[in-house]
PDB file of C-alpha atoms in Angstrom:
ATOM      1  CA  MET A 728      30.928 -85.736 -43.989  1.00 52.00           C
ATOM      2  CA  MET A 729      31.855 -83.022 -46.056  1.00 49.00           C
ATOM      3  CA  SER A 730      33.175 -79.959 -44.210  1.00 56.00           C
ATOM      4  CA  GLU A 731      31.687 -76.396 -44.665  1.00 52.00           C
ATOM      5  CA  GLN A 732      34.088 -75.531 -46.967  1.00 56.00           C
ATOM      6  CA  GLU A 733      33.129 -78.404 -49.271  1.00 56.00           C
ATOM      7  CA  VAL A 734      29.397 -77.933 -48.928  1.00 47.00           C
ATOM      8  CA  LEU A 735      29.998 -74.147 -49.788  1.00 49.00           C
ATOM      9  CA  THR A 736      31.791 -74.945 -52.682  1.00 53.00           C
ATOM     10  CA  CYS A 737      29.366 -77.434 -54.000  1.00 53.00           C
ATOM     11  CA  SER A 738      26.558 -74.858 -53.847  1.00 53.00           C
ATOM     12  CA  SER A 739      28.281 -72.196 -55.484  1.00 52.00           C
ATOM     13  CA  ALA A 740      28.705 -74.953 -58.413  1.00 52.00           C
ATOM     14  CA  ARG A 741      25.066 -75.927 -58.385  1.00 53.00           C
ATOM     15  CA  ASN A 742      24.589 -71.875 -58.581  1.00 52.00           C
ATOM     16  CA  ARG A 743      26.577 -71.549 -61.311  1.00 54.00           C
ATOM     17  CA  GLY A 744      24.716 -74.368 -63.246  1.00 53.00           C
ATOM     18  CA  GLY A 745      21.585 -72.082 -63.094  1.00 52.00           C
ATOM     19  CA  VAL A 746      23.253 -69.214 -64.428  1.00 66.00           C
ATOM     20  CA  GLN A 747      25.182 -70.195 -67.225  1.00 74.00           C
ATOM     21  CA  ARG A 748      22.221 -70.362 -69.495  1.00 77.00           C
ATOM     22  CA  VAL A 749      21.841 -66.687 -69.140  1.00 79.00           C
ATOM     23  CA  GLU A 750      25.713 -65.921 -69.376  1.00 83.00           C
ATOM     24  CA  GLY A 751      25.617 -67.651 -72.961  1.00 86.00           C
ATOM     25  CA  LYS A 752      23.165 -64.985 -74.165  1.00 87.00           C
ATOM     26  CA  LEU A 753      25.287 -62.060 -72.557  1.00 93.00           C
ATOM     27  CA  ARG A 754      28.290 -63.554 -73.613  1.00 92.00           C
ATOM     28  CA  ALA A 755      27.348 -63.455 -77.117  1.00 92.00           C
ATOM     29  CA  SER A 756      26.039 -59.307 -77.062  1.00 93.00           C
ATOM     30  CA  VAL A 757      29.712 -58.940 -75.261  1.00 94.00           C
ATOM     31  CA  GLU A 758      31.665 -60.522 -78.134  1.00 92.00           C
ATOM     32  CA  LYS A 759      29.422 -58.680 -80.891  1.00 94.00           C
ATOM     33  CA  GLY A 760      30.702 -55.414 -79.249  1.00 95.00           C
ATOM     34  CA  ASP A 761      27.173 -54.395 -77.948  1.00 95.00           C
ATOM     35  CA  TYR A 762      28.905 -53.274 -74.677  1.00 97.00           C
ATOM     36  CA  TYR A 763      26.527 -50.963 -73.421  1.00 96.00           C
ATOM     37  CA  GLU A 764      23.442 -53.030 -73.949  1.00 95.00           C
ATOM     38  CA  ALA A 765      25.178 -56.127 -72.079  1.00 96.00           C
ATOM     39  CA  HIS A 766      25.968 -54.186 -69.422  1.00 97.00           C
ATOM     40  CA  GLN A 767      22.624 -52.512 -68.537  1.00 97.00           C
ATOM     41  CA  MET A 768      21.080 -56.420 -68.754  1.00 95.00           C
ATOM     42  CA  TYR A 769      23.852 -57.376 -66.405  1.00 96.00           C
ATOM     43  CA  ARG A 770      22.587 -54.842 -64.017  1.00 97.00           C
ATOM     44  CA  THR A 771      18.974 -55.741 -64.603  1.00 95.00           C
ATOM     45  CA  LEU A 772      19.775 -59.390 -63.801  1.00 95.00           C
ATOM     46  CA  PHE A 773      21.450 -58.467 -60.757  1.00 97.00           C
ATOM     47  CA  PHE A 774      19.187 -56.675 -59.008  1.00 97.00           C
ATOM     48  CA  ARG A 775      16.044 -59.180 -60.081  1.00 95.00           C
ATOM     49  CA  TYR A 776      18.413 -61.668 -58.634  1.00 95.00           C
ATOM     50  CA  MET A 777      18.835 -59.872 -55.562  1.00 97.00           C
ATOM     51  CA  SER A 778      15.341 -59.234 -54.994  1.00 97.00           C
ATOM     52  CA  GLN A 779      14.490 -62.823 -54.981  1.00 95.00           C
ATOM     53  CA  GLY A 780      17.155 -63.638 -52.489  1.00 95.00           C
ATOM     54  CA  LYS A 781      19.506 -65.293 -55.032  1.00 94.00           C
ATOM     55  CA  HIS A 782      22.444 -63.901 -53.679  1.00 96.00           C
ATOM     56  CA  ALA A 783      24.990 -66.255 -54.708  1.00 94.00           C
ATOM     57  CA  GLU A 784      23.304 -66.308 -58.575  1.00 93.00           C
ATOM     58  CA  ALA A 785      23.916 -62.829 -58.577  1.00 95.00           C
ATOM     59  CA  ARG A 786      27.423 -62.873 -57.324  1.00 96.00           C
ATOM     60  CA  GLU A 787      28.613 -65.491 -60.108  1.00 94.00           C
ATOM     61  CA  LEU A 788      27.001 -63.723 -62.737  1.00 94.00           C
ATOM     62  CA  MET A 789      28.518 -60.178 -61.882  1.00 97.00           C
ATOM     63  CA  TYR A 790      32.158 -61.843 -61.544  1.00 97.00           C
ATOM     64  CA  SER A 791      31.833 -64.040 -64.581  1.00 95.00           C
ATOM     65  CA  GLY A 792      30.331 -60.541 -66.423  1.00 96.00           C
ATOM     66  CA  ALA A 793      33.192 -58.508 -64.939  1.00 98.00           C
ATOM     67  CA  VAL A 794      36.195 -60.879 -65.628  1.00 98.00           C
ATOM     68  CA  LEU A 795      34.228 -60.777 -69.527  1.00 97.00           C
ATOM     69  CA  PHE A 796      34.408 -57.096 -70.074  1.00 98.00           C
ATOM     70  CA  PHE A 797      38.013 -57.096 -68.666  1.00 98.00           C
ATOM     71  CA  SER A 798      38.816 -58.990 -71.137  1.00 97.00           C
ATOM     72  CA  HIS A 799      37.572 -56.631 -73.894  1.00 97.00           C
ATOM     73  CA  ASN A 800      39.200 -53.869 -71.886  1.00 97.00           C
ATOM     74  CA  GLN A 801      35.751 -52.440 -70.999  1.00 97.00           C
ATOM     75  CA  GLN A 802      37.197 -51.037 -67.569  1.00 97.00           C
ATOM     76  CA  ASN A 803      34.120 -48.815 -66.610  1.00 97.00           C
ATOM     77  CA  SER A 804      31.662 -51.834 -66.989  1.00 97.00           C
ATOM     78  CA  ALA A 805      34.122 -54.400 -65.492  1.00 98.00           C
ATOM     79  CA  ALA A 806      34.672 -52.093 -62.456  1.00 98.00           C
ATOM     80  CA  ASP A 807      30.764 -51.503 -62.071  1.00 98.00           C
ATOM     81  CA  LEU A 808      29.950 -55.499 -62.001  1.00 98.00           C
ATOM     82  CA  SER A 809      32.906 -55.901 -59.776  1.00 98.00           C
ATOM     83  CA  MET A 810      31.309 -53.394 -57.042  1.00 98.00           C
ATOM     84  CA  LEU A 811      28.128 -55.312 -57.617  1.00 98.00           C
ATOM     85  CA  VAL A 812      30.064 -58.653 -56.763  1.00 98.00           C
ATOM     86  CA  LEU A 813      30.492 -56.727 -53.430  1.00 98.00           C
ATOM     87  CA  GLU A 814      27.099 -55.607 -52.921  1.00 98.00           C
ATOM     88  CA  SER A 815      26.065 -59.220 -53.341  1.00 97.00           C
ATOM     89  CA  LEU A 816      28.427 -60.223 -50.426  1.00 97.00           C
ATOM     90  CA  GLU A 817      27.663 -57.318 -48.120  1.00 96.00           C
ATOM     91  CA  LYS A 818      23.565 -58.074 -48.381  1.00 96.00           C
ATOM     92  CA  SER A 819      24.081 -61.589 -48.099  1.00 95.00           C
ATOM     93  CA  ASP A 820      25.375 -64.145 -45.509  1.00 89.00           C
ATOM     94  CA  ALA A 821      27.895 -65.603 -47.257  1.00 92.00           C
ATOM     95  CA  LYS A 822      30.825 -66.877 -45.603  1.00 93.00           C
ATOM     96  CA  VAL A 823      34.543 -66.053 -46.069  1.00 94.00           C
ATOM     97  CA  ILE A 824      36.036 -68.975 -47.912  1.00 95.00           C
ATOM     98  CA  ASP A 825      38.981 -69.196 -50.003  1.00 95.00           C
ATOM     99  CA  ASP A 826      37.285 -69.435 -53.500  1.00 96.00           C
ATOM    100  CA  ILE A 827      35.340 -65.867 -53.212  1.00 97.00           C
ATOM    101  CA  LEU A 828      38.675 -64.328 -51.715  1.00 97.00           C
ATOM    102  CA  GLU A 829      40.116 -65.544 -54.834  1.00 98.00           C
ATOM    103  CA  HIS A 830      37.491 -64.380 -57.121  1.00 98.00           C
ATOM    104  CA  LEU A 831      37.843 -60.976 -55.383  1.00 98.00           C
ATOM    105  CA  ALA A 832      41.813 -60.921 -55.627  1.00 98.00           C
ATOM    106  CA  LYS A 833      41.391 -61.713 -59.424  1.00 98.00           C
ATOM    107  CA  LEU A 834      39.095 -58.716 -60.017  1.00 98.00           C
ATOM    108  CA  PHE A 835      41.392 -56.364 -58.206  1.00 98.00           C
ATOM    109  CA  SER A 836      44.274 -57.780 -60.095  1.00 98.00           C
ATOM    110  CA  LEU A 837      42.576 -57.004 -63.453  1.00 98.00           C
ATOM    111  CA  MET A 838      41.711 -53.299 -62.708  1.00 98.00           C
ATOM    112  CA  ASP A 839      43.204 -50.763 -64.036  1.00 96.00           C
ATOM    113  CA  PRO A 840      45.740 -49.242 -61.245  1.00 96.00           C
ATOM    114  CA  ASN A 841      44.979 -45.885 -61.919  1.00 93.00           C
ATOM    115  CA  THR A 842      41.163 -45.735 -61.439  1.00 91.00           C
ATOM    116  CA  PRO A 843      39.534 -44.765 -58.401  1.00 91.00           C
ATOM    117  CA  GLU A 844      37.247 -47.411 -58.595  1.00 94.00           C
ATOM    118  CA  ARG A 845      40.093 -49.819 -57.532  1.00 97.00           C
ATOM    119  CA  VAL A 846      40.780 -48.111 -54.299  1.00 96.00           C
ATOM    120  CA  ALA A 847      37.043 -47.906 -53.139  1.00 96.00           C
ATOM    121  CA  PHE A 848      36.831 -51.796 -54.415  1.00 98.00           C
ATOM    122  CA  VAL A 849      39.656 -52.903 -52.195  1.00 97.00           C
ATOM    123  CA  SER A 850      38.565 -51.224 -49.185  1.00 96.00           C
ATOM    124  CA  ARG A 851      35.159 -52.712 -49.138  1.00 96.00           C
ATOM    125  CA  ALA A 852      36.605 -56.140 -50.019  1.00 97.00           C
ATOM    126  CA  ILE A 853      38.977 -56.097 -47.171  1.00 97.00           C
ATOM    127  CA  LYS A 854      35.900 -54.811 -44.854  1.00 95.00           C
ATOM    128  CA  TRP A 855      33.640 -57.616 -46.015  1.00 96.00           C
ATOM    129  CA  SER A 856      36.450 -59.902 -45.076  1.00 96.00           C
ATOM    130  CA  SER A 857      36.926 -58.598 -41.689  1.00 93.00           C
ATOM    131  CA  GLU A 858      35.432 -61.105 -39.408  1.00 77.00           C
ATOM    132  CA  GLY A 859      36.345 -63.249 -36.399  1.00 66.00           C
ATOM    133  CA  SER A 860      39.858 -62.513 -35.493  1.00 66.00           C
ATOM    134  CA  SER A 861      40.458 -60.908 -39.219  1.00 75.00           C
ATOM    135  CA  LYS A 862      39.640 -57.566 -37.668  1.00 84.00           C
ATOM    136  CA  ARG A 863      42.001 -55.805 -40.461  1.00 90.00           C
ATOM    137  CA  GLY A 864      40.860 -58.025 -43.203  1.00 95.00           C
ATOM    138  CA  HIS A 865      41.465 -61.695 -44.039  1.00 96.00           C
ATOM    139  CA  PRO A 866      45.137 -62.608 -44.270  1.00 96.00           C
ATOM    140  CA  LYS A 867      44.904 -64.686 -47.627  1.00 96.00           C
ATOM    141  CA  LEU A 868      43.076 -61.581 -49.371  1.00 97.00           C
ATOM    142  CA  HIS A 869      45.809 -59.301 -48.184  1.00 98.00           C
ATOM    143  CA  GLN A 870      48.480 -61.964 -49.497  1.00 98.00           C
ATOM    144  CA  GLN A 871      46.774 -61.944 -52.813  1.00 98.00           C
ATOM    145  CA  LEU A 872      46.721 -58.126 -53.015  1.00 98.00           C
ATOM    146  CA  ALA A 873      50.330 -57.751 -51.686  1.00 98.00           C
ATOM    147  CA  ILE A 874      51.367 -60.297 -54.874  1.00 98.00           C
ATOM    148  CA  THR A 875      49.182 -58.422 -57.310  1.00 98.00           C
ATOM    149  CA  LEU A 876      50.648 -55.337 -56.316  1.00 98.00           C
ATOM    150  CA  TRP A 877      54.490 -56.518 -56.016  1.00 98.00           C
ATOM    151  CA  LYS A 878      54.282 -57.464 -59.852  1.00 98.00           C
ATOM    152  CA  GLU A 879      53.034 -53.717 -60.585  1.00 98.00           C
ATOM    153  CA  GLN A 880      55.956 -52.763 -58.890  1.00 97.00           C
ATOM    154  CA  ASN A 881      54.133 -50.585 -56.282  1.00 97.00           C
ATOM    155  CA  TYR A 882      56.163 -51.861 -53.602  1.00 98.00           C
ATOM    156  CA  SER A 883      55.111 -49.454 -50.890  1.00 96.00           C
ATOM    157  CA  GLU A 884      51.467 -50.707 -51.172  1.00 97.00           C
ATOM    158  CA  SER A 885      52.618 -54.247 -51.531  1.00 98.00           C
ATOM    159  CA  ARG A 886      54.401 -54.110 -48.263  1.00 97.00           C
ATOM    160  CA  TYR A 887      51.351 -52.548 -46.288  1.00 96.00           C
ATOM    161  CA  HIS A 888      49.335 -55.795 -47.439  1.00 97.00           C
ATOM    162  CA  PHE A 889      52.081 -58.298 -46.975  1.00 98.00           C
ATOM    163  CA  LEU A 890      52.321 -56.901 -43.102  1.00 97.00           C
ATOM    164  CA  HIS A 891      48.612 -57.899 -42.599  1.00 96.00           C
ATOM    165  CA  SER A 892      48.936 -60.995 -44.576  1.00 95.00           C
ATOM    166  CA  SER A 893      51.130 -63.163 -42.055  1.00 88.00           C
ATOM    167  CA  ASP A 894      53.250 -63.965 -45.162  1.00 96.00           C
ATOM    168  CA  GLY A 895      56.773 -63.330 -43.795  1.00 97.00           C
ATOM    169  CA  GLU A 896      58.492 -65.280 -46.768  1.00 98.00           C
ATOM    170  CA  GLY A 897      56.561 -63.433 -49.309  1.00 98.00           C
ATOM    171  CA  CYS A 898      57.258 -60.096 -47.587  1.00 98.00           C
ATOM    172  CA  ALA A 899      60.870 -60.471 -47.767  1.00 98.00           C
ATOM    173  CA  ASP A 900      61.278 -61.560 -51.207  1.00 98.00           C
ATOM    174  CA  MET A 901      59.455 -58.557 -52.327  1.00 98.00           C
ATOM    175  CA  LEU A 902      61.385 -56.481 -50.033  1.00 98.00           C
ATOM    176  CA  VAL A 903      64.951 -57.630 -51.357  1.00 98.00           C
ATOM    177  CA  GLU A 904      63.516 -56.681 -54.639  1.00 98.00           C
ATOM    178  CA  TYR A 905      62.286 -53.137 -53.671  1.00 98.00           C
ATOM    179  CA  SER A 906      65.801 -52.335 -51.874  1.00 98.00           C
ATOM    180  CA  ALA A 907      67.703 -53.547 -54.692  1.00 96.00           C
ATOM    181  CA  SER A 908      65.969 -51.779 -57.158  1.00 96.00           C
ATOM    182  CA  GLN A 909      64.787 -48.177 -55.545  1.00 95.00           C
ATOM    183  CA  GLY A 910      67.111 -48.444 -51.995  1.00 95.00           C
ATOM    184  CA  TYR A 911      70.475 -46.969 -51.461  1.00 95.00           C
ATOM    185  CA  ARG A 912      72.961 -49.597 -50.540  1.00 93.00           C
ATOM    186  CA  SER A 913      73.442 -47.783 -47.176  1.00 95.00           C
ATOM    187  CA  GLU A 914      69.983 -48.368 -46.632  1.00 96.00           C
ATOM    188  CA  VAL A 915      69.613 -52.109 -47.096  1.00 97.00           C
ATOM    189  CA  ASP A 916      69.018 -53.097 -43.151  1.00 98.00           C
ATOM    190  CA  MET A 917      66.646 -50.461 -43.165  1.00 98.00           C
ATOM    191  CA  PHE A 918      64.155 -52.021 -45.374  1.00 98.00           C
ATOM    192  CA  VAL A 919      63.943 -55.063 -42.851  1.00 98.00           C
ATOM    193  CA  ALA A 920      64.073 -53.400 -39.553  1.00 98.00           C
ATOM    194  CA  GLN A 921      61.065 -51.318 -40.191  1.00 97.00           C
ATOM    195  CA  ALA A 922      59.292 -54.403 -41.061  1.00 98.00           C
ATOM    196  CA  VAL A 923      60.436 -56.547 -38.128  1.00 98.00           C
ATOM    197  CA  LEU A 924      59.250 -53.853 -35.962  1.00 98.00           C
ATOM    198  CA  GLN A 925      55.989 -53.485 -37.580  1.00 97.00           C
ATOM    199  CA  PHE A 926      55.284 -56.859 -37.504  1.00 97.00           C
ATOM    200  CA  LEU A 927      55.935 -56.683 -33.777  1.00 98.00           C
ATOM    201  CA  CYS A 928      53.774 -54.232 -33.332  1.00 97.00           C
ATOM    202  CA  LEU A 929      51.012 -56.199 -34.982  1.00 95.00           C
ATOM    203  CA  LYS A 930      52.106 -58.915 -32.341  1.00 95.00           C
ATOM    204  CA  ASN A 931      52.915 -61.166 -35.152  1.00 96.00           C
ATOM    205  CA  LYS A 932      56.246 -62.494 -33.932  1.00 97.00           C
ATOM    206  CA  PRO A 933      56.414 -65.815 -36.314  1.00 97.00           C
ATOM    207  CA  SER A 934      56.294 -63.232 -39.197  1.00 97.00           C
ATOM    208  CA  ALA A 935      58.631 -60.950 -38.000  1.00 98.00           C
ATOM    209  CA  SER A 936      61.301 -63.642 -37.558  1.00 98.00           C
ATOM    210  CA  VAL A 937      60.568 -65.263 -40.987  1.00 98.00           C
ATOM    211  CA  VAL A 938      61.140 -61.711 -42.831  1.00 98.00           C
ATOM    212  CA  PHE A 939      64.199 -61.108 -40.825  1.00 98.00           C
ATOM    213  CA  THR A 940      65.674 -64.432 -41.683  1.00 98.00           C
ATOM    214  CA  THR A 941      64.837 -64.462 -45.029  1.00 98.00           C
ATOM    215  CA  TYR A 942      65.687 -61.088 -46.194  1.00 98.00           C
ATOM    216  CA  THR A 943      69.131 -61.512 -44.603  1.00 98.00           C
ATOM    217  CA  GLN A 944      69.987 -64.840 -46.306  1.00 97.00           C
ATOM    218  CA  LYS A 945      68.469 -63.740 -49.754  1.00 97.00           C
ATOM    219  CA  HIS A 946      70.023 -60.023 -50.028  1.00 97.00           C
ATOM    220  CA  PRO A 947      72.818 -59.908 -52.494  1.00 96.00           C
ATOM    221  CA  SER A 948      74.390 -56.852 -50.289  1.00 96.00           C
ATOM    222  CA  ILE A 949      74.167 -58.323 -46.816  1.00 96.00           C
ATOM    223  CA  GLU A 950      76.827 -60.602 -45.567  1.00 94.00           C
ATOM    224  CA  LYS A 951      76.127 -64.166 -44.084  1.00 90.00           C
ATOM    225  CA  GLY A 952      75.405 -63.714 -40.217  1.00 90.00           C
ATOM    226  CA  PRO A 953      74.639 -63.404 -37.673  1.00 95.00           C
ATOM    227  CA  PRO A 954      76.626 -61.227 -36.467  1.00 96.00           C
ATOM    228  CA  PHE A 955      76.174 -58.863 -39.206  1.00 97.00           C
ATOM    229  CA  VAL A 956      78.351 -55.922 -40.282  1.00 96.00           C
ATOM    230  CA  GLN A 957      75.402 -53.757 -40.105  1.00 97.00           C
ATOM    231  CA  PRO A 958      74.989 -52.905 -36.100  1.00 97.00           C
ATOM    232  CA  LEU A 959      71.026 -52.317 -36.985  1.00 98.00           C
ATOM    233  CA  LEU A 960      70.765 -55.821 -38.115  1.00 98.00           C
ATOM    234  CA  ASN A 961      72.301 -57.214 -34.828  1.00 98.00           C
ATOM    235  CA  PHE A 962      70.169 -54.886 -32.774  1.00 98.00           C
ATOM    236  CA  ILE A 963      67.057 -56.848 -34.510  1.00 98.00           C
ATOM    237  CA  TRP A 964      68.287 -59.978 -34.140  1.00 98.00           C
ATOM    238  CA  PHE A 965      68.852 -59.514 -30.527  1.00 98.00           C
ATOM    239  CA  LEU A 966      65.689 -57.984 -30.400  1.00 98.00           C
ATOM    240  CA  LEU A 967      63.983 -61.253 -31.754  1.00 98.00           C
ATOM    241  CA  LEU A 968      65.752 -63.173 -28.950  1.00 97.00           C
ATOM    242  CA  ALA A 969      64.683 -60.658 -26.137  1.00 97.00           C
ATOM    243  CA  VAL A 970      61.037 -60.958 -27.176  1.00 97.00           C
ATOM    244  CA  ASP A 971      61.328 -64.899 -26.814  1.00 95.00           C
ATOM    245  CA  GLY A 972      62.654 -64.244 -23.370  1.00 94.00           C
ATOM    246  CA  GLY A 973      60.294 -61.540 -22.305  1.00 93.00           C
ATOM    247  CA  LYS A 974      63.028 -59.825 -19.942  1.00 96.00           C
ATOM    248  CA  LEU A 975      62.567 -56.312 -19.405  1.00 96.00           C
ATOM    249  CA  THR A 976      66.129 -55.489 -18.316  1.00 96.00           C
ATOM    250  CA  VAL A 977      67.392 -57.273 -21.692  1.00 97.00           C
ATOM    251  CA  PHE A 978      65.320 -55.056 -23.562  1.00 97.00           C
ATOM    252  CA  THR A 979      65.995 -51.793 -21.814  1.00 97.00           C
ATOM    253  CA  VAL A 980      69.671 -52.477 -22.089  1.00 97.00           C
ATOM    254  CA  LEU A 981      69.600 -53.339 -25.935  1.00 97.00           C
ATOM    255  CA  CYS A 982      67.634 -50.271 -26.736  1.00 97.00           C
ATOM    256  CA  GLU A 983      70.292 -48.158 -24.529  1.00 97.00           C
ATOM    257  CA  GLN A 984      73.270 -49.790 -26.562  1.00 97.00           C
ATOM    258  CA  TYR A 985      71.758 -49.323 -30.273  1.00 98.00           C
ATOM    259  CA  GLN A 986      70.639 -45.875 -29.614  1.00 97.00           C
ATOM    260  CA  PRO A 987      73.083 -44.464 -32.485  1.00 97.00           C
ATOM    261  CA  SER A 988      71.485 -46.756 -34.799  1.00 97.00           C
ATOM    262  CA  LEU A 989      67.932 -46.253 -33.606  1.00 97.00           C
ATOM    263  CA  LYS A 990      68.239 -42.445 -34.257  1.00 97.00           C
ATOM    264  CA  ARG A 991      68.466 -43.038 -38.065  1.00 97.00           C
ATOM    265  CA  ASP A 992      64.605 -43.113 -38.453  1.00 97.00           C
ATOM    266  CA  PRO A 993      62.659 -41.565 -35.808  1.00 94.00           C
ATOM    267  CA  MET A 994      59.937 -43.749 -35.599  1.00 97.00           C
ATOM    268  CA  TYR A 995      61.944 -46.697 -34.369  1.00 97.00           C
ATOM    269  CA  ASN A 996      61.718 -45.679 -30.851  1.00 95.00           C
ATOM    270  CA  GLU A 997      57.972 -44.996 -31.198  1.00 95.00           C
ATOM    271  CA  TYR A 998      57.792 -48.416 -32.426  1.00 97.00           C
ATOM    272  CA  LEU A 999      59.957 -49.869 -29.772  1.00 97.00           C
ATOM    273  CA  ASP A1000      57.521 -48.010 -26.815  1.00 96.00           C
ATOM    274  CA  ARG A1001      54.658 -50.167 -28.463  1.00 96.00           C
ATOM    275  CA  ILE A1002      56.986 -53.328 -28.408  1.00 97.00           C
ATOM    276  CA  GLY A1003      57.979 -52.598 -25.057  1.00 97.00           C
ATOM    277  CA  GLN A1004      53.989 -52.768 -24.017  1.00 96.00           C
ATOM    278  CA  LEU A1005      53.188 -55.473 -25.795  1.00 96.00           C
ATOM    279  CA  PHE A1006      56.116 -57.853 -25.010  1.00 97.00           C
ATOM    280  CA  PHE A1007      57.925 -56.626 -22.231  1.00 96.00           C
ATOM    281  CA  GLY A1008      55.153 -55.223 -19.702  1.00 94.00           C
ATOM    282  CA  VAL A1009      56.135 -51.575 -20.082  1.00 94.00           C
ATOM    283  CA  PRO A1010      53.145 -49.587 -18.974  1.00 92.00           C
ATOM    284  CA  PRO A1011      51.602 -47.143 -21.732  1.00 88.00           C
ATOM    285  CA  LYS A1012      52.941 -43.425 -21.530  1.00 79.00           C
ATOM    286  CA  GLN A1013      50.563 -41.100 -19.673  1.00 69.00           C
ATOM    287  CA  SER A1014      49.564 -39.195 -22.828  1.00 58.00           C
ATOM    288  CA  SER A1015      49.568 -40.676 -26.494  1.00 51.00           C
ATOM    289  CA  SER A1016      49.244 -37.456 -28.104  1.00 49.00           C
ATOM    290  CA  TYR A1017      52.229 -36.783 -30.181  1.00 50.00           C
ATOM    291  CA  GLY A1018      52.445 -33.511 -31.647  1.00 50.00           C
ATOM    292  CA  GLY A1019      53.015 -32.155 -35.238  1.00 48.00           C
ATOM    293  CA  LEU A1020      53.509 -34.269 -38.222  1.00 49.00           C
ATOM    294  CA  LEU A1021      55.449 -37.040 -36.510  1.00 49.00           C
ATOM    295  CA  GLY A1022      52.394 -36.926 -34.006  1.00 50.00           C
ATOM    296  CA  ASN A1023      49.501 -37.538 -36.618  1.00 51.00           C
ATOM    297  CA  LEU A1024      51.641 -40.247 -38.256  1.00 49.00           C
ATOM    298  CA  LEU A1025      52.528 -42.075 -35.220  1.00 48.00           C
ATOM    299  CA  ASN A1026      48.539 -41.998 -34.076  1.00 51.00           C
ATOM    300  CA  SER A1027      47.850 -43.201 -37.339  1.00 48.00           C
ATOM    301  CA  LEU A1028      50.197 -46.339 -37.222  1.00 48.00           C
ATOM    302  CA  MET A1029      49.393 -47.223 -33.735  1.00 48.00           C
ATOM    303  CA  GLY A1030      45.578 -46.727 -33.635  1.00 45.00           C
ATOM    304  CA  SER A1031      45.713 -44.599 -30.391  1.00 39.00           C
ATOM    305  CA  ASN A1032      41.606 -45.035 -30.234  1.00 39.00           C
ATOM    306  CA  GLU A1033      41.052 -45.775 -26.597  1.00 39.00           C
ATOM    307  CA  GLU A1034      37.574 -46.765 -27.285  1.00 40.00           C
ATOM    308  CA  GLU A1035      39.027 -49.623 -29.724  1.00 44.00           C
ATOM    309  CA  GLU A1036      41.357 -50.788 -27.269  1.00 46.00           C
ATOM    310  CA  GLU A1037      38.799 -50.860 -24.440  1.00 44.00           C
ATOM    311  CA  GLU A1038      36.580 -52.853 -26.909  1.00 47.00           C
ATOM    312  CA  GLU A1039      39.401 -55.380 -27.601  1.00 46.00           C
ATOM    313  CA  GLY A1040      39.917 -55.639 -24.188  1.00 44.00           C
ATOM    314  CA  GLU A1041      36.394 -56.496 -23.229  1.00 42.00           C
ATOM    315  CA  GLU A1042      36.294 -59.191 -25.897  1.00 42.00           C
ATOM    316  CA  GLY A1043      39.345 -60.702 -23.781  1.00 38.00           C
ATOM    317  CA  GLN A1044      41.233 -61.025 -27.198  1.00 38.00           C
ATOM    318  CA  GLU A1045      45.183 -62.192 -26.973  1.00 41.00           C
ATOM    319  CA  ASP A1046      45.799 -59.644 -29.567  1.00 44.00           C
ATOM    320  CA  SER A1047      45.380 -56.568 -27.994  1.00 39.00           C
ATOM    321  CA  SER A1048      47.393 -54.355 -30.623  1.00 41.00           C
ATOM    322  CA  PRO A1049      45.027 -51.882 -32.239  1.00 40.00           C
ATOM    323  CA  ILE A1050      47.925 -50.874 -34.339  1.00 44.00           C
ATOM    324  CA  GLU A1051      47.126 -49.599 -38.117  1.00 48.00           C
ATOM    325  CA  LEU A1052      50.048 -49.653 -40.505  1.00 60.00           C
ATOM    326  CA  ASP A1053      50.093 -46.998 -43.261  1.00 57.00           C
TER     327      ASP A1053
END
C-alpha cells in the first residue's frame, strides 16, 4: 500500500499531465517575448481552474509559469504567479509535503532579494506550512530558506531560519563562515553562544548540542576542546551538560561563576532566565514587562504573549516555549 506522500505525489503527476497541453502554448508566447499577454493568460487560467475547484492544476500551472518568467528575468510577472501559487494552497486542503515545500523554496531562491514581494512571499509560505506541531513554519522549509540566504551571504536572515529548521550542523557551518568573514577574532565564541542559547530557548537541545560541537570543531580560530581557551565556550559546554542533568543548583552556580563572560552581551542573562524556566523548574518572573529598547527586543524574542502561553498549555503540548527569535 502506498503512503500518503506517495499518493499525493502520484496525484500531482496526473494533474500535471492535464496542464501540460496548456503550458505548451503559454511557453511559446513567453519564448516569443509576449510577456504581458502570457502573464494575463496565466492569471485567467488560474482563476478559471480555481473556480472549478482544480486547485492542484492551478498550482502546478502557476509554478511552472513563475519559473519560466524567472528564466526570462521577468521578475514582476514571476513574483505575481508565485503569489498565486500560495493563494492556491491557502484556498485548498493541500497537505504540507516535501514536493510543495521544495517548490516554494525554489521560487524564493529565484526572487530578487531586494523586492518587497519576496518578503510577503516568504511570510505567507511559512504561515501556510505551519500546521500541527510546526507552529513557526515547517522545519524543512526553514532549512531551505536558510541555505538560499546563506548563499546570498545574508547571514543574519539565514541564521534566523536555521534556528527554526533543526539543522544544527548547517547552522554551525554558516556561523563559521559568518564569523570568519564579518566578525572579530575576539567574538568567535559569541557567534555560537547566542545560537546555542536561542536553540535552548526554543527547547531544541539536540540542535543546540550539534551547533556547538560542529562550530567549535570547524572554526579555524578555536583550539580543540573542551576545555577551551575562551571562558564563554566553557560555560556553554557546562550548560549543555547541566541541561541533561536538570539540577537547579548546578545551573545557578554555573551562571554565578561565569557572570564576567555573560556580561559581554546583555541578552545572555535574559536567555538564561528562560532556559531556567524550561529546563530547571525556575518560576517565571513576576512581571514580564521590561523597560526601554531592551524590553521591546526581549518581549519580541521571548514572545511574552500570555494568551499564547495559555493556549499552548491547554493543548498540553510538550514544547511550551512561545519564543519568537528575530
